[in-house]
Amino acid sequence: HIAGSGGVVIADTDGSVIREFSPKGLISGITVDEDGSMFLCHATRVQHLDPEGKQVTLWGEAGKERGQFGYLTGIALSGAMLYLADAGNRRITRYAINGDYVDEIDGFSIPSAYFDCGIDGKGDLYVGHTSKHQVEKYDGNHELVEVWGEYGSDPEKFCGCCNPTHIAVYPDGNVATTEKGIPRLKVYGPYGNLLAYLSPEQLGLSPDPHFLKQLQENSDGSLPCHDGWPGMPLAVSKNLRLAVAIPGTGEIKIYRMDG
């Protein structure tokens, strides 16, 4: 399932389109239930679609009070619960899938419109705390149980003002991350040990300003980042393949872990 400015596309592993539909509004995140139902987050709303793309519910309102949204940038599903990463209000809000507010985790420092979350096979929550250059893990009681990551340009570290921009969590607790500015793709173990790393060159991308200027001029709109590449959304499939969206090019690259 691929969501973006043009709507939602369901494609197979070789890129052939199976089905597509165009919900109203810009989509900032998507998660899919076991039965194929989809939950989309827009800036201040959440939309539930059935497997055929028909709307089931649409809920949410803008604001700073409990249960309201500032600017949603990430969404994850755990059983009958949705976790919503709200970069505008700098918090993670938990809702039942029918739209009932449950609770929230606040206190995050989020300086840009990048804030992502994911769920492992045990139902634990992972959050990319961008200003701290960390990935944080919370249990079902919202207790912080694991923190890893630090600032730096080495492969295992996160550089720039606010990274990682996007995360994807494997069932076993491995975490894939991408970064803006200097585009890098990494996979970490559950405790932050680096398992795999791809540099911009290995991704086939260039951080050269002239290349970025050409890309910006050839795209439909401005890139949402002024210090290099924008963030690269990613997701883990059921067969443990890692799909990475390359902004501005219309490409989705598929990777698998060896070993």
PDB file of C-alpha atoms in Angstrom:
ATOM      1  CA  HIS A   1       0.000   0.000   0.000  1.00  0.00           C
ATOM      2  CA  ILE A   2       1.470   3.321  -1.139  1.00  0.00           C
ATOM      3  CA  ALA A   3       0.018   6.666  -0.103  1.00  0.00           C
ATOM      4  CA  GLY A   4       0.947  10.123  -1.325  1.00  0.00           C
ATOM      5  CA  SER A   5      -0.302  13.316  -2.890  1.00  0.00           C
ATOM      6  CA  GLY A   6      -2.058  11.366  -5.654  1.00  0.00           C
ATOM      7  CA  GLY A   7      -4.006   9.021  -3.363  1.00  0.00           C
ATOM      8  CA  VAL A   8      -3.506   5.350  -2.460  1.00  0.00           C
ATOM      9  CA  VAL A   9      -2.094   2.618  -4.692  1.00  0.00           C
ATOM     10  CA  ILE A  10      -2.035  -1.105  -3.938  1.00  0.00           C
ATOM     11  CA  ALA A  11       0.774  -2.741  -5.896  1.00  0.00           C
ATOM     12  CA  ASP A  12       2.451  -6.140  -5.983  1.00  0.00           C
ATOM     13  CA  THR A  13       6.143  -6.709  -5.383  1.00  0.00           C
ATOM     14  CA  ASP A  14       7.123  -6.051  -8.998  1.00  0.00           C
ATOM     15  CA  GLY A  15       5.367  -2.674  -8.994  1.00  0.00           C
ATOM     16  CA  SER A  16       2.254  -3.645 -10.944  1.00  0.00           C
ATOM     17  CA  VAL A  17      -0.812  -1.720  -9.779  1.00  0.00           C
ATOM     18  CA  ILE A  18      -3.578  -3.904  -8.351  1.00  0.00           C
ATOM     19  CA  ARG A  19      -5.963  -1.170  -7.256  1.00  0.00           C
ATOM     20  CA  GLU A  20      -5.931   2.582  -6.716  1.00  0.00           C
ATOM     21  CA  PHE A  21      -8.251   5.179  -5.241  1.00  0.00           C
ATOM     22  CA  SER A  22      -8.145   8.874  -4.436  1.00  0.00           C
ATOM     23  CA  PRO A  23      -9.367   9.883  -0.975  1.00  0.00           C
ATOM     24  CA  LYS A  24      -9.808  13.614  -0.494  1.00  0.00           C
ATOM     25  CA  GLY A  25      -6.948  15.527   1.082  1.00  0.00           C
ATOM     26  CA  LEU A  26      -3.181  15.179   1.281  1.00  0.00           C
ATOM     27  CA  ILE A  27      -2.156  11.941   2.994  1.00  0.00           C
ATOM     28  CA  SER A  28       0.673  12.159   5.527  1.00  0.00           C
ATOM     29  CA  GLY A  29       0.679   8.534   6.689  1.00  0.00           C
ATOM     30  CA  ILE A  30      -0.911   5.113   6.193  1.00  0.00           C
ATOM     31  CA  THR A  31      -1.201   1.854   8.116  1.00  0.00           C
ATOM     32  CA  VAL A  32      -3.002  -1.323   7.048  1.00  0.00           C
ATOM     33  CA  ASP A  33      -4.910  -3.882   9.143  1.00  0.00           C
ATOM     34  CA  GLU A  34      -4.711  -7.647   8.638  1.00  0.00           C
ATOM     35  CA  ASP A  35      -7.959  -7.645   6.638  1.00  0.00           C
ATOM     36  CA  GLY A  36      -6.734  -4.945   4.258  1.00  0.00           C
ATOM     37  CA  SER A  37      -8.553  -2.059   5.927  1.00  0.00           C
ATOM     38  CA  MET A  38      -6.595   1.181   5.706  1.00  0.00           C
ATOM     39  CA  PHE A  39      -6.141   4.037   8.145  1.00  0.00           C
ATOM     40  CA  LEU A  40      -4.883   7.287   6.633  1.00  0.00           C
ATOM     41  CA  CYS A  41      -3.750  10.349   8.504  1.00  0.00           C
ATOM     42  CA  HIS A  42      -4.203  13.774   7.010  1.00  0.00           C
ATOM     43  CA  ALA A  43      -2.990  16.951   8.726  1.00  0.00           C
ATOM     44  CA  THR A  44      -5.701  16.992  11.403  1.00  0.00           C
ATOM     45  CA  ARG A  45      -7.933  14.047  10.519  1.00  0.00           C
ATOM     46  CA  VAL A  46      -7.896  10.251  10.390  1.00  0.00           C
ATOM     47  CA  GLN A  47      -9.718   8.360   7.650  1.00  0.00           C
ATOM     48  CA  HIS A  48     -10.686   4.677   7.848  1.00  0.00           C
ATOM     49  CA  LEU A  49     -11.190   2.916   4.498  1.00  0.00           C
ATOM     50  CA  ASP A  50     -12.365  -0.646   3.908  1.00  0.00           C
ATOM     51  CA  PRO A  51     -10.253  -2.984   1.707  1.00  0.00           C
ATOM     52  CA  GLU A  52     -12.088  -1.693  -1.390  1.00  0.00           C
ATOM     53  CA  GLY A  53     -11.239   1.916  -0.589  1.00  0.00           C
ATOM     54  CA  LYS A  54     -14.693   2.957   0.636  1.00  0.00           C
ATOM     55  CA  GLN A  55     -14.787   5.309   3.592  1.00  0.00           C
ATOM     56  CA  VAL A  56     -15.852   3.799   6.916  1.00  0.00           C
ATOM     57  CA  THR A  57     -15.215   6.762   9.206  1.00  0.00           C
ATOM     58  CA  LEU A  58     -13.532  10.166   9.143  1.00  0.00           C
ATOM     59  CA  TRP A  59     -12.702  11.864  12.406  1.00  0.00           C
ATOM     60  CA  GLY A  60     -10.452  14.406  14.100  1.00  0.00           C
ATOM     61  CA  GLU A  61     -10.264  18.150  14.562  1.00  0.00           C
ATOM     62  CA  ALA A  62      -7.550  20.793  14.676  1.00  0.00           C
ATOM     63  CA  GLY A  63      -6.443  22.199  18.007  1.00  0.00           C
ATOM     64  CA  LYS A  64      -4.101  21.867  20.959  1.00  0.00           C
ATOM     65  CA  GLU A  65      -6.448  20.296  23.501  1.00  0.00           C
ATOM     66  CA  ARG A  66      -6.418  16.603  24.378  1.00  0.00           C
ATOM     67  CA  GLY A  67      -7.657  14.538  21.468  1.00  0.00           C
ATOM     68  CA  GLN A  68      -7.105  17.323  18.944  1.00  0.00           C
ATOM     69  CA  PHE A  69      -4.410  17.399  16.277  1.00  0.00           C
ATOM     70  CA  GLY A  70      -1.810  19.963  15.268  1.00  0.00           C
ATOM     71  CA  TYR A  71      -0.172  18.259  12.284  1.00  0.00           C
ATOM     72  CA  LEU A  72      -0.159  14.479  11.918  1.00  0.00           C
ATOM     73  CA  THR A  73       2.945  12.961  10.345  1.00  0.00           C
ATOM     74  CA  GLY A  74       2.881   9.287  11.353  1.00  0.00           C
ATOM     75  CA  ILE A  75       0.437   6.490  12.152  1.00  0.00           C
ATOM     76  CA  ALA A  76       0.781   2.935  13.490  1.00  0.00           C
ATOM     77  CA  LEU A  77      -1.697   0.180  14.343  1.00  0.00           C
ATOM     78  CA  SER A  78      -1.580  -2.231  17.273  1.00  0.00           C
ATOM     79  CA  GLY A  79      -4.610  -4.491  17.562  1.00  0.00           C
ATOM     80  CA  ALA A  80      -7.632  -2.226  17.963  1.00  0.00           C
ATOM     81  CA  MET A  81      -5.530   0.830  18.776  1.00  0.00           C
ATOM     82  CA  LEU A  82      -4.049   3.547  16.577  1.00  0.00           C
ATOM     83  CA  TYR A  83      -0.978   5.553  17.512  1.00  0.00           C
ATOM     84  CA  LEU A  84      -0.769   8.980  15.861  1.00  0.00           C
ATOM     85  CA  ALA A  85       2.450  11.002  15.721  1.00  0.00           C
ATOM     86  CA  ASP A  86       1.471  14.673  15.935  1.00  0.00           C
ATOM     87  CA  ALA A  87       4.421  16.883  14.999  1.00  0.00           C
ATOM     88  CA  GLY A  88       2.320  20.018  15.452  1.00  0.00           C
ATOM     89  CA  ASN A  89       1.445  19.252  19.075  1.00  0.00           C
ATOM     90  CA  ARG A  90       4.653  17.272  19.729  1.00  0.00           C
ATOM     91  CA  ARG A  91       2.945  14.201  21.118  1.00  0.00           C
ATOM     92  CA  ILE A  92       1.816  10.659  20.362  1.00  0.00           C
ATOM     93  CA  THR A  93      -1.945  10.200  20.752  1.00  0.00           C
ATOM     94  CA  ARG A  94      -3.611   6.818  21.122  1.00  0.00           C
ATOM     95  CA  TYR A  95      -7.100   6.244  19.742  1.00  0.00           C
ATOM     96  CA  ALA A  96      -9.375   3.257  19.368  1.00  0.00           C
ATOM     97  CA  ILE A  97      -9.918   2.462  15.701  1.00  0.00           C
ATOM     98  CA  ASN A  98     -13.509   3.755  15.965  1.00  0.00           C
ATOM     99  CA  GLY A  99     -12.189   7.237  16.775  1.00  0.00           C
ATOM    100  CA  ASP A 100     -12.491   7.207  20.574  1.00  0.00           C
ATOM    101  CA  TYR A 101      -9.673   9.070  22.331  1.00  0.00           C
ATOM    102  CA  VAL A 102      -7.696   6.916  24.787  1.00  0.00           C
ATOM    103  CA  ASP A 103      -4.562   8.709  26.001  1.00  0.00           C
ATOM    104  CA  GLU A 104      -1.299  10.287  24.881  1.00  0.00           C
ATOM    105  CA  ILE A 105       2.441  10.586  25.423  1.00  0.00           C
ATOM    106  CA  ASP A 106       3.748  14.147  25.387  1.00  0.00           C
ATOM    107  CA  GLY A 107       6.997  15.952  26.127  1.00  0.00           C
ATOM    108  CA  PHE A 108       8.649  15.395  22.743  1.00  0.00           C
ATOM    109  CA  SER A 109      10.850  18.082  21.183  1.00  0.00           C
ATOM    110  CA  ILE A 110      10.010  18.128  17.468  1.00  0.00           C
ATOM    111  CA  PRO A 111      11.512  21.103  15.566  1.00  0.00           C
ATOM    112  CA  SER A 112      10.242  20.210  12.073  1.00  0.00           C
ATOM    113  CA  ALA A 113       7.372  18.431  10.345  1.00  0.00           C
ATOM    114  CA  TYR A 114       9.020  15.021  10.718  1.00  0.00           C
ATOM    115  CA  PHE A 115       7.816  12.739  13.513  1.00  0.00           C
ATOM    116  CA  ASP A 116       7.254   9.014  13.032  1.00  0.00           C
ATOM    117  CA  CYS A 117       6.268   5.936  15.009  1.00  0.00           C
ATOM    118  CA  GLY A 118       5.977   2.168  14.574  1.00  0.00           C
ATOM    119  CA  ILE A 119       4.923  -1.015  16.389  1.00  0.00           C
ATOM    120  CA  ASP A 120       6.819  -4.297  16.815  1.00  0.00           C
ATOM    121  CA  GLY A 121       5.393  -7.811  16.994  1.00  0.00           C
ATOM    122  CA  LYS A 122       4.861  -7.539  20.766  1.00  0.00           C
ATOM    123  CA  GLY A 123       2.887  -4.314  20.490  1.00  0.00           C
ATOM    124  CA  ASP A 124       5.638  -2.055  21.816  1.00  0.00           C
ATOM    125  CA  LEU A 125       5.772   1.477  20.424  1.00  0.00           C
ATOM    126  CA  TYR A 126       8.864   3.010  18.775  1.00  0.00           C
ATOM    127  CA  VAL A 127       9.228   6.765  18.213  1.00  0.00           C
ATOM    128  CA  GLY A 128      11.785   8.792  16.268  1.00  0.00           C
ATOM    129  CA  HIS A 129      12.664  11.631  18.667  1.00  0.00           C
ATOM    130  CA  THR A 130      14.236  13.846  16.037  1.00  0.00           C
ATOM    131  CA  SER A 131      15.746  16.691  18.073  1.00  0.00           C
ATOM    132  CA  LYS A 132      17.458  14.187  20.374  1.00  0.00           C
ATOM    133  CA  HIS A 133      18.683  12.050  17.443  1.00  0.00           C
ATOM    134  CA  GLN A 134      17.221   9.018  19.165  1.00  0.00           C
ATOM    135  CA  VAL A 135      14.805   6.148  18.788  1.00  0.00           C
ATOM    136  CA  GLU A 136      12.688   5.553  21.889  1.00  0.00           C
ATOM    137  CA  LYS A 137      10.743   2.419  22.795  1.00  0.00           C
ATOM    138  CA  TYR A 138       7.624   2.419  25.010  1.00  0.00           C
ATOM    139  CA  ASP A 139       5.678  -0.509  26.422  1.00  0.00           C
ATOM    140  CA  GLY A 140       1.878  -0.818  26.535  1.00  0.00           C
ATOM    141  CA  ASN A 141       1.760   1.305  29.687  1.00  0.00           C
ATOM    142  CA  HIS A 142       3.666   4.105  27.937  1.00  0.00           C
ATOM    143  CA  GLU A 143       6.725   3.434  30.071  1.00  0.00           C
ATOM    144  CA  LEU A 144       9.999   4.308  28.329  1.00  0.00           C
ATOM    145  CA  VAL A 145      11.932   1.026  28.255  1.00  0.00           C
ATOM    146  CA  GLU A 146      14.705   1.601  25.700  1.00  0.00           C
ATOM    147  CA  VAL A 147      16.551   4.578  24.180  1.00  0.00           C
ATOM    148  CA  TRP A 148      19.360   4.548  21.650  1.00  0.00           C
ATOM    149  CA  GLY A 149      20.973   6.864  19.127  1.00  0.00           C
ATOM    150  CA  GLU A 150      23.227   9.909  19.263  1.00  0.00           C
ATOM    151  CA  TYR A 151      24.284  12.892  17.199  1.00  0.00           C
ATOM    152  CA  GLY A 152      27.140  12.503  14.723  1.00  0.00           C
ATOM    153  CA  SER A 153      28.095  11.809  11.127  1.00  0.00           C
ATOM    154  CA  ASP A 154      29.352   8.251  11.654  1.00  0.00           C
ATOM    155  CA  PRO A 155      27.173   5.567  10.030  1.00  0.00           C
ATOM    156  CA  GLU A 156      25.613   4.458  13.313  1.00  0.00           C
ATOM    157  CA  LYS A 157      24.761   8.039  14.380  1.00  0.00           C
ATOM    158  CA  PHE A 158      22.185  10.611  13.252  1.00  0.00           C
ATOM    159  CA  CYS A 159      23.345  13.939  11.840  1.00  0.00           C
ATOM    160  CA  GLY A 160      21.576  17.188  10.936  1.00  0.00           C
ATOM    161  CA  CYS A 161      19.167  19.192  13.048  1.00  0.00           C
ATOM    162  CA  CYS A 162      16.511  16.543  13.471  1.00  0.00           C
ATOM    163  CA  ASN A 163      16.822  12.891  12.518  1.00  0.00           C
ATOM    164  CA  PRO A 164      15.720  10.153  11.988  1.00  0.00           C
ATOM    165  CA  THR A 165      12.797  11.518  10.001  1.00  0.00           C
ATOM    166  CA  HIS A 166      11.167   8.140   9.349  1.00  0.00           C
ATOM    167  CA  ILE A 167      11.253   4.733  11.012  1.00  0.00           C
ATOM    168  CA  ALA A 168       9.864   1.295  10.179  1.00  0.00           C
ATOM    169  CA  VAL A 169       9.769  -1.473  12.775  1.00  0.00           C
ATOM    170  CA  TYR A 170      10.235  -5.184  12.067  1.00  0.00           C
ATOM    171  CA  PRO A 171       8.209  -7.733  14.086  1.00  0.00           C
ATOM    172  CA  ASP A 172      11.352  -8.801  15.994  1.00  0.00           C
ATOM    173  CA  GLY A 173      12.168  -5.234  17.079  1.00  0.00           C
ATOM    174  CA  ASN A 174      14.743  -4.362  14.438  1.00  0.00           C
ATOM    175  CA  VAL A 175      14.285  -0.760  13.309  1.00  0.00           C
ATOM    176  CA  ALA A 176      14.936   0.768   9.880  1.00  0.00           C
ATOM    177  CA  THR A 177      15.558   4.516   9.711  1.00  0.00           C
ATOM    178  CA  THR A 178      16.003   7.201   7.072  1.00  0.00           C
ATOM    179  CA  GLU A 179      17.354  10.729   7.377  1.00  0.00           C
ATOM    180  CA  LYS A 180      16.870  14.075   5.691  1.00  0.00           C
ATOM    181  CA  GLY A 181      19.711  16.374   4.687  1.00  0.00           C
ATOM    182  CA  ILE A 182      22.178  13.600   3.897  1.00  0.00           C
ATOM    183  CA  PRO A 183      20.004  10.691   2.717  1.00  0.00           C
ATOM    184  CA  ARG A 184      20.989   7.515   4.560  1.00  0.00           C
ATOM    185  CA  LEU A 185      19.195   4.218   5.129  1.00  0.00           C
ATOM    186  CA  LYS A 186      20.020   2.073   8.148  1.00  0.00           C
ATOM    187  CA  VAL A 187      18.735  -0.960  10.014  1.00  0.00           C
ATOM    188  CA  TYR A 188      19.402  -1.344  13.734  1.00  0.00           C
ATOM    189  CA  GLY A 189      18.929  -4.209  16.148  1.00  0.00           C
ATOM    190  CA  PRO A 190      16.453  -3.886  19.041  1.00  0.00           C
ATOM    191  CA  TYR A 191      19.107  -2.278  21.257  1.00  0.00           C
ATOM    192  CA  GLY A 192      20.566   0.116  18.707  1.00  0.00           C
ATOM    193  CA  ASN A 193      23.368  -1.987  17.227  1.00  0.00           C
ATOM    194  CA  LEU A 194      23.863  -1.120  13.547  1.00  0.00           C
ATOM    195  CA  LEU A 195      23.031  -4.082  11.285  1.00  0.00           C
ATOM    196  CA  ALA A 196      23.008  -2.492   7.821  1.00  0.00           C
ATOM    197  CA  TYR A 197      23.888   0.863   6.274  1.00  0.00           C
ATOM    198  CA  LEU A 198      23.484   2.427   2.833  1.00  0.00           C
ATOM    199  CA  SER A 199      25.148   5.750   2.034  1.00  0.00           C
ATOM    200  CA  PRO A 200      23.677   8.306  -0.401  1.00  0.00           C
ATOM    201  CA  GLU A 201      25.907   6.897  -3.129  1.00  0.00           C
ATOM    202  CA  GLN A 202      24.801   3.325  -2.404  1.00  0.00           C
ATOM    203  CA  LEU A 203      21.196   4.507  -2.598  1.00  0.00           C
ATOM    204  CA  GLY A 204      21.935   6.022  -5.995  1.00  0.00           C
ATOM    205  CA  LEU A 205      21.371   9.550  -4.678  1.00  0.00           C
ATOM    206  CA  SER A 206      23.552  12.618  -4.812  1.00  0.00           C
ATOM    207  CA  PRO A 207      23.756  15.291  -2.091  1.00  0.00           C
ATOM    208  CA  ASP A 208      25.196  17.714  -4.660  1.00  0.00           C
ATOM    209  CA  PRO A 209      23.274  21.061  -4.526  1.00  0.00           C
ATOM    210  CA  HIS A 210      23.104  21.292  -8.340  1.00  0.00           C
ATOM    211  CA  PHE A 211      21.476  17.861  -8.527  1.00  0.00           C
ATOM    212  CA  LEU A 212      18.974  18.823  -5.819  1.00  0.00           C
ATOM    213  CA  LYS A 213      18.136  22.057  -7.643  1.00  0.00           C
ATOM    214  CA  GLN A 214      17.385  20.105 -10.820  1.00  0.00           C
ATOM    215  CA  LEU A 215      15.250  17.659  -8.876  1.00  0.00           C
ATOM    216  CA  GLN A 216      13.294  20.487  -7.282  1.00  0.00           C
ATOM    217  CA  GLU A 217      12.698  22.162 -10.631  1.00  0.00           C
ATOM    218  CA  ASN A 218      11.508  18.896 -12.202  1.00  0.00           C
ATOM    219  CA  SER A 219       9.118  17.975  -9.384  1.00  0.00           C
ATOM    220  CA  ASP A 220       5.538  19.169  -8.941  1.00  0.00           C
ATOM    221  CA  GLY A 221       6.358  21.201  -5.849  1.00  0.00           C
ATOM    222  CA  SER A 222       9.124  22.356  -3.598  1.00  0.00           C
ATOM    223  CA  LEU A 223      10.997  19.809  -1.560  1.00  0.00           C
ATOM    224  CA  PRO A 224      10.080  20.102   2.147  1.00  0.00           C
ATOM    225  CA  CYS A 225      13.667  20.573   3.272  1.00  0.00           C
ATOM    226  CA  HIS A 226      16.284  23.264   2.747  1.00  0.00           C
ATOM    227  CA  ASP A 227      19.439  21.497   3.909  1.00  0.00           C
ATOM    228  CA  GLY A 228      19.617  18.680   1.389  1.00  0.00           C
ATOM    229  CA  TRP A 229      17.360  15.746   0.689  1.00  0.00           C
ATOM    230  CA  PRO A 230      13.909  15.579   2.319  1.00  0.00           C
ATOM    231  CA  GLY A 231      12.930  12.588   4.411  1.00  0.00           C
ATOM    232  CA  MET A 232      12.315   9.192   2.817  1.00  0.00           C
ATOM    233  CA  PRO A 233       9.188   7.359   4.052  1.00  0.00           C
ATOM    234  CA  LEU A 234       9.631   3.607   4.456  1.00  0.00           C
ATOM    235  CA  ALA A 235       7.729   0.483   5.492  1.00  0.00           C
ATOM    236  CA  VAL A 236       8.330  -3.201   6.249  1.00  0.00           C
ATOM    237  CA  SER A 237       6.202  -5.698   4.291  1.00  0.00           C
ATOM    238  CA  LYS A 238       4.795  -8.996   5.552  1.00  0.00           C
ATOM    239  CA  ASN A 239       7.645 -10.857   3.837  1.00  0.00           C
ATOM    240  CA  LEU A 240      10.136  -8.573   5.647  1.00  0.00           C
ATOM    241  CA  ARG A 241      11.101  -6.562   2.589  1.00  0.00           C
ATOM    242  CA  LEU A 242      11.883  -2.909   3.220  1.00  0.00           C
ATOM    243  CA  ALA A 243      10.229  -0.407   0.869  1.00  0.00           C
ATOM    244  CA  VAL A 244      11.741   3.084   0.691  1.00  0.00           C
ATOM    245  CA  ALA A 245      10.072   6.003  -1.126  1.00  0.00           C
ATOM    246  CA  ILE A 246      12.469   8.376  -2.879  1.00  0.00           C
ATOM    247  CA  PRO A 247      10.963  11.909  -2.835  1.00  0.00           C
ATOM    248  CA  GLY A 248      10.891  13.832  -6.085  1.00  0.00           C
ATOM    249  CA  THR A 249      11.669  10.836  -8.299  1.00  0.00           C
ATOM    250  CA  GLY A 250       8.498   8.761  -7.998  1.00  0.00           C
ATOM    251  CA  GLU A 251      10.583   5.676  -7.156  1.00  0.00           C
ATOM    252  CA  ILE A 252      10.090   3.064  -4.475  1.00  0.00           C
ATOM    253  CA  LYS A 253      13.133   0.904  -3.839  1.00  0.00           C
ATOM    254  CA  ILE A 254      12.805  -2.534  -2.243  1.00  0.00           C
ATOM    255  CA  TYR A 255      15.543  -3.998  -0.036  1.00  0.00           C
ATOM    256  CA  ARG A 256      15.976  -7.189   1.928  1.00  0.00           C
ATOM    257  CA  MET A 257      18.299  -8.058   4.772  1.00  0.00           C
ATOM    258  CA  ASP A 258      20.837 -10.793   4.049  1.00  0.00           C
ATOM    259  CA  GLY A 259      21.649 -13.265   6.748  1.00  0.00           C
TER     260      GLY A 259
END
